[in-house]
Coordinates of C-alpha atoms in Angstrom, one line a residue:
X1 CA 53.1 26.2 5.2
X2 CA 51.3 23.3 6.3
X3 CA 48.2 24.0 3.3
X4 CA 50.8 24.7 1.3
X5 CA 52.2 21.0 1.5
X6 CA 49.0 19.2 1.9
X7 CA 47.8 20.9 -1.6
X8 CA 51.5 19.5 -3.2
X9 CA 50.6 16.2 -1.7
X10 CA 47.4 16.1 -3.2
X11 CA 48.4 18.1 -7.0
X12 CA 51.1 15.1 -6.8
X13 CA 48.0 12.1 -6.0
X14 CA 45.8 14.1 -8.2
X15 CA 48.4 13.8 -11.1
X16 CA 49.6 10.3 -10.2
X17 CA 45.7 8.9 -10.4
X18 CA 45.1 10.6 -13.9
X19 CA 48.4 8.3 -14.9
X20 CA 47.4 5.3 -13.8
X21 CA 43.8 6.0 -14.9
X22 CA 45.0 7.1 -18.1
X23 CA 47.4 4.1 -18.7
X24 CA 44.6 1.9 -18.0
X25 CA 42.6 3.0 -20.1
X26 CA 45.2 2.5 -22.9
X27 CA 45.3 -0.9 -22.1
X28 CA 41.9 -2.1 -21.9
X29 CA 41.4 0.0 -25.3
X30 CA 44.7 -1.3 -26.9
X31 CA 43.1 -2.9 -29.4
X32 CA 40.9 0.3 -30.5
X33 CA 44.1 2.3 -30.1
X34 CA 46.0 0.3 -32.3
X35 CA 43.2 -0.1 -35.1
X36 CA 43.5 4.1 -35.3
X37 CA 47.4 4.3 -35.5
X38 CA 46.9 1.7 -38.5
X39 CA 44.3 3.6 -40.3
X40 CA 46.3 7.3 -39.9
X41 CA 49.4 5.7 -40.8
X42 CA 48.7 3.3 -43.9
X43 CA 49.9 4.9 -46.7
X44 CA 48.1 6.3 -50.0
X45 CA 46.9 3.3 -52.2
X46 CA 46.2 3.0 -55.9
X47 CA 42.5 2.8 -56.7
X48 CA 41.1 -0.1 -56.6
X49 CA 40.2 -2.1 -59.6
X50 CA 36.2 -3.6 -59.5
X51 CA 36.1 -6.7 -61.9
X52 CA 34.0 -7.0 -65.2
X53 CA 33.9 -10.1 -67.4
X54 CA 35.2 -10.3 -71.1
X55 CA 32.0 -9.1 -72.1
X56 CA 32.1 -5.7 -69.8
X57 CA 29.6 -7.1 -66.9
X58 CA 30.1 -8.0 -63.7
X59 CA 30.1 -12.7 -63.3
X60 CA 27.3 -13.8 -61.0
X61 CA 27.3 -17.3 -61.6
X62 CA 28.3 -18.8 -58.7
X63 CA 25.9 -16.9 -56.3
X64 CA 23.4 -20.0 -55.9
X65 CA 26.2 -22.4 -54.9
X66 CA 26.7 -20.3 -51.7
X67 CA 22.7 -20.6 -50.9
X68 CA 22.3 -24.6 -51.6
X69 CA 24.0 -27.2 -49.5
X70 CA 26.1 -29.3 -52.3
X71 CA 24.7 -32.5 -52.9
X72 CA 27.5 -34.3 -55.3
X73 CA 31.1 -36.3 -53.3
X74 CA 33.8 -36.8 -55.2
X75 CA 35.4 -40.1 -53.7
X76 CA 39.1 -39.0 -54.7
X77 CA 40.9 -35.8 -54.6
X78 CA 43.1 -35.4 -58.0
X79 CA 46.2 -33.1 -58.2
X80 CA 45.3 -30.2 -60.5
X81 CA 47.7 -29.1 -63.0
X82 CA 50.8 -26.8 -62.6
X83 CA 50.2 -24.5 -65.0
X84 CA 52.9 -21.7 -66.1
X85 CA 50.6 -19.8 -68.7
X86 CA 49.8 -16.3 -66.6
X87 CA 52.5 -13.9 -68.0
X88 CA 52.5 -9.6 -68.5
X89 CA 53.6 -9.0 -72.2
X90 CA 55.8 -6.3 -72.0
X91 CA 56.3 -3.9 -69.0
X92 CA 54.7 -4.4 -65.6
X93 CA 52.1 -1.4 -64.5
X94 CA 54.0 0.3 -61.3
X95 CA 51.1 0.0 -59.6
X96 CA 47.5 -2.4 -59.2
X97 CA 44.5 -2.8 -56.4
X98 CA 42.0 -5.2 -57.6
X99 CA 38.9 -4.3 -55.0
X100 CA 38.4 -7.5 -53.4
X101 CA 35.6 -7.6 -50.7
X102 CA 37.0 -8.5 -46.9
X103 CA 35.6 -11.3 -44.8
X104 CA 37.4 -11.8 -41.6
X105 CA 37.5 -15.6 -41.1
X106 CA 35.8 -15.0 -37.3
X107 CA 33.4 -12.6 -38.4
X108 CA 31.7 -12.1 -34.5
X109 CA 35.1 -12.1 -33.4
X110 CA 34.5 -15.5 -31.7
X111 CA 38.0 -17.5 -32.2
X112 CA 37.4 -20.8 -32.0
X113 CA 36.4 -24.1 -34.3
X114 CA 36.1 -23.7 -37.3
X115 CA 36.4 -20.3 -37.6
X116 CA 40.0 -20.2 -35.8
X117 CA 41.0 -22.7 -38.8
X118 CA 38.7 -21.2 -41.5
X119 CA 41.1 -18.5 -43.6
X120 CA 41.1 -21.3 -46.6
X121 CA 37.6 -20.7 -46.8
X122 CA 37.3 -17.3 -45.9
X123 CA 39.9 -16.3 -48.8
X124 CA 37.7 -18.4 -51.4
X125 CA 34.9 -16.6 -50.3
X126 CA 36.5 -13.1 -51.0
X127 CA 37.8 -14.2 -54.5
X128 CA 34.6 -15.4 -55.5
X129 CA 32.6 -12.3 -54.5
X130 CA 35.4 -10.0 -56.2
X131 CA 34.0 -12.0 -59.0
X132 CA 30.4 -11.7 -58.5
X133 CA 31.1 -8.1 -59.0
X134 CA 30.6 -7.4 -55.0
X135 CA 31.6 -4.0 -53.4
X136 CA 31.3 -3.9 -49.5
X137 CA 32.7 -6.0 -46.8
X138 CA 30.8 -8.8 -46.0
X139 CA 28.8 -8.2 -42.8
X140 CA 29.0 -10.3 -39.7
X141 CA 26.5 -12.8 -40.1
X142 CA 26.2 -13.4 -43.9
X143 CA 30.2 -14.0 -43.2
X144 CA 29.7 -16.7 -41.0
X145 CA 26.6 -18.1 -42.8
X146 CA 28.8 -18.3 -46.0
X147 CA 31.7 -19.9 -44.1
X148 CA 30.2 -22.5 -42.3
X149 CA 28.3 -23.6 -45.9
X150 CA 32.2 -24.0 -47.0
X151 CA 33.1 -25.7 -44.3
X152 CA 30.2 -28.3 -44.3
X153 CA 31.0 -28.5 -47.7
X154 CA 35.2 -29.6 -46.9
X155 CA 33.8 -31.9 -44.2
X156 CA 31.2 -34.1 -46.7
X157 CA 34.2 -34.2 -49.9
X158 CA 37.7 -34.3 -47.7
X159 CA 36.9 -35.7 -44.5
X160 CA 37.7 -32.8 -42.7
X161 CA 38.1 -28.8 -43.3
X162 CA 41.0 -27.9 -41.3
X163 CA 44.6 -26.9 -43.1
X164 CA 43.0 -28.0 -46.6
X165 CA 46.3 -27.7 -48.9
X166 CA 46.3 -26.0 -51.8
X167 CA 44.8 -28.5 -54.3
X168 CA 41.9 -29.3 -51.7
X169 CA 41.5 -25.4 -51.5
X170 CA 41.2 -25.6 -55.7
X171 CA 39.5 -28.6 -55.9
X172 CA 36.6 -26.6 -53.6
X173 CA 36.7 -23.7 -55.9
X174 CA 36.3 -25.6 -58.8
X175 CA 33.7 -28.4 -57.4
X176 CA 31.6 -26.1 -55.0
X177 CA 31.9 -22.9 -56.5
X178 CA 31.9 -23.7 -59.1
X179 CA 34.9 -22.4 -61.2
X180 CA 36.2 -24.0 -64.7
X181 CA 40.0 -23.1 -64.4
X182 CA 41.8 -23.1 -61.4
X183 CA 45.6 -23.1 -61.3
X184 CA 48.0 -23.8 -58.7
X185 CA 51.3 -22.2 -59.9
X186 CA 54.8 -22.5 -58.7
X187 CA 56.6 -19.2 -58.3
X188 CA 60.2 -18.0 -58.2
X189 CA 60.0 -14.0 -57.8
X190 CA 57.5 -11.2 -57.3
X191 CA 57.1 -10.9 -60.9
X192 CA 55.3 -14.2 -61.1
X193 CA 52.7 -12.8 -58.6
X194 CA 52.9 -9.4 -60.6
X195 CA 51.9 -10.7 -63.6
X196 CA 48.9 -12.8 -62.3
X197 CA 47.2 -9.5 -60.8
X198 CA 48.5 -6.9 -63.7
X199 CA 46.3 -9.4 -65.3
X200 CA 43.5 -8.8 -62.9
X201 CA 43.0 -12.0 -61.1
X202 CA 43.8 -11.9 -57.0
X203 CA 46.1 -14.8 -55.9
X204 CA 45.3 -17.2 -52.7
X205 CA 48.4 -17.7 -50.7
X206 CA 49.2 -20.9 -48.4
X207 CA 51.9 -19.3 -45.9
X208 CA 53.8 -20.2 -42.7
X209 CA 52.0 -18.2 -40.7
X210 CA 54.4 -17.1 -38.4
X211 CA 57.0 -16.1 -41.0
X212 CA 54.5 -13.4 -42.5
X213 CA 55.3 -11.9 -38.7
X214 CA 52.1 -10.1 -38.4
X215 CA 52.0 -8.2 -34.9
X216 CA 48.0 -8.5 -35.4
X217 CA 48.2 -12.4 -35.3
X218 CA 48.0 -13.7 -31.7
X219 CA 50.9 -16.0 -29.9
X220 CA 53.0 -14.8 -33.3
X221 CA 50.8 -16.9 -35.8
X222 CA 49.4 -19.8 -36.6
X223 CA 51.7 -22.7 -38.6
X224 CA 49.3 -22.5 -41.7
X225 CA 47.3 -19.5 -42.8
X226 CA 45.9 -18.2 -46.4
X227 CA 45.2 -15.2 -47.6
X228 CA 44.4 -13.3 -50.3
X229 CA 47.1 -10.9 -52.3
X230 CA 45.1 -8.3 -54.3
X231 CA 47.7 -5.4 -55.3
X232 CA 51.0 -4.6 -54.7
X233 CA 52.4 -0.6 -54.6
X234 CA 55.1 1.3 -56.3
X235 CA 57.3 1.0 -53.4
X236 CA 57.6 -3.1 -53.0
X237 CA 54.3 -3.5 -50.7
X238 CA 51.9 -6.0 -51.2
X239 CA 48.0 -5.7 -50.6
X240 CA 46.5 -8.1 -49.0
X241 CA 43.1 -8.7 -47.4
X242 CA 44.2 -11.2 -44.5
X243 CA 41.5 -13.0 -43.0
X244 CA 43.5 -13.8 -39.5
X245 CA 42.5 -10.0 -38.0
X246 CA 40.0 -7.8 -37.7
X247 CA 43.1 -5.5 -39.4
X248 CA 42.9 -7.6 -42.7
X249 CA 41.7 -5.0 -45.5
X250 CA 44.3 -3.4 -47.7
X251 CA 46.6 -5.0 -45.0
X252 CA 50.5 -4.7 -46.5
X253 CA 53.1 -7.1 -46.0
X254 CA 56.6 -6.4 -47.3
X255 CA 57.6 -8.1 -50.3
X256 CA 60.3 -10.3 -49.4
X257 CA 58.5 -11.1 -46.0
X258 CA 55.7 -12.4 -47.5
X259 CA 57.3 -14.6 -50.3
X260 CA 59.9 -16.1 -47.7
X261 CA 56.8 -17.3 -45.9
X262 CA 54.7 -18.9 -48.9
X263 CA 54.8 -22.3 -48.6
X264 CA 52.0 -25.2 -49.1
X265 CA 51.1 -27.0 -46.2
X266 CA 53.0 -29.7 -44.9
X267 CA 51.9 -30.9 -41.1
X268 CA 55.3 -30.3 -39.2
X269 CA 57.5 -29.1 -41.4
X270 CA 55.9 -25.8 -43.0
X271 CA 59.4 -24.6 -44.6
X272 CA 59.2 -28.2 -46.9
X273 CA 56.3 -26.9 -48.7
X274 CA 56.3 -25.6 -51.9
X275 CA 56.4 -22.4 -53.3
X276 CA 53.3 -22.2 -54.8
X277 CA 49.6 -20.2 -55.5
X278 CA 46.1 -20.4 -56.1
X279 CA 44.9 -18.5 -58.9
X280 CA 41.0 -19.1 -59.7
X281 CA 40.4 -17.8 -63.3
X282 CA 36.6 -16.0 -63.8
X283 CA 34.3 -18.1 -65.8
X284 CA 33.6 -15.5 -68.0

């Protein structure tokens, strides 16, 4: 009798330890845990779409302004032009992934200045690789390498590099670069986005950050973020590559929840911004 309840006491300790221990180890692995659930449950995208110029090759001319430090300072920043000239003739395709690289704006995971600030740069960097005809993630350090170039870049032209608005973030892809024809266009509806990438250009997009409610982002988001919409699915998703977690590639964001939180940046008052996007058109 007396084995009998010291072996109950212990089956009950026993069981009681492997709890704890378990539930311990599913929170100091929370992070891994959660990185699996996301890859099992994203759903089925469409193929994605590589990029090749007008004359069937992939552009590569903006490859040596990543490896020089830029040498020319513009002393003024001028607005560039709304432009409302990106339409879809005809019937929208159901469907489009354009295969835009991912660079997670703290590539070594280290979240502090400037990388904590850096998704401007970071979603530059992606749309100009998609351009340059890239297929892989970028690895840690070229990552870094090519966003503190970026940022030195900001710092020399605008003074500083942090929350660059939208026509500082085109006046860097044109000027450093290295782009001819960069638009920043005012939308009104998921169509207007549509269009731009059934076209087959990505879109950069200034947000509230803690409107796009991202359960990745930490302390529910920062007040300004950019990222980079490359798709969008037959059931109202978006694709996005979003620089702010490790989560970023192919990460989708519900339609209306993403275009209720677009919004140029405007220190204090992130809901006064406009309603607009950066679309950087290839060279070639």
């Amino acid at each position: 009798m007396l084995v009998s309840s010291v072996m109950k006491r212990f089956a009950y300790f026993a069981t009681a330890l492997v709890i704890l221990l378990a539930a311990l180890f599913a929170y100091v692995n929370r992070g891994s845990i959660r990185d699996t659930l996301n890859v099992w449950t994203k759903p089925k995208l469409p193929i994605a779409q590589e990029y090749t110029s007008s004359t069937g090759e992939t552009s590569k001319q903006n490859t040596e302004n990543m490896k020089e430090a830029p040498q020319k300072v513009y002393a003024e920043i001028q607005p560039v032009a709304v432009s409302d000239t990106l339409v879809w003739k005809g019937a929208l395709p159901a469907e489009v992934n354009l295969a835009v690289p991912f660079l997670l704006q703290a590539p070594h995971q280290n979240w502090v200045e400037p990388f904590e600030d850096a998704c401007e740069e970071a979603s530059l960097i992606m749309v100009d690789a998609f351009y340059q005809g890239r297929h892989t993630n970028f690895a840690a350090d070229e990552g870094e390498a090519a966003l503190l170039k970026t940022v030195a870049y900001e710092d020399s032209i605008y003074g500083h590099n942090k929350n660059t608005n939208t026509r500082e973030v085109a006046r860097t892809a044109e000027n450093y670069f290295g782009y001819h024809n960069v638009i920043i266009r005012k939308i009104t509806s998921a169509s207007d986005m549509k269009a731009v990438l059934a076209n087959g250009y990505p879109i950069i997009v200034p947000a509230d950050g803690r409107a796009l409610e991202n359960p990745n982002f930490r302390n529910g988001g920062p007040d300004y973020h950019m990222l980079v919409v490359k798709g969008y699915t037959k059931d109202g998703l978006w694709i996005t590559n979003d620089p702010g977690t490790r989560n970023g590639p192919d990460y989708l964001y519900k339609q209306d929840v993403l275009l209720n939180a677009i919004h140029s940046f405007v220190e204090g008052n992130m809901e006064a911004g406009a309603k607009e996007i950066i679309v950087v058109l290839p060279n070639s």
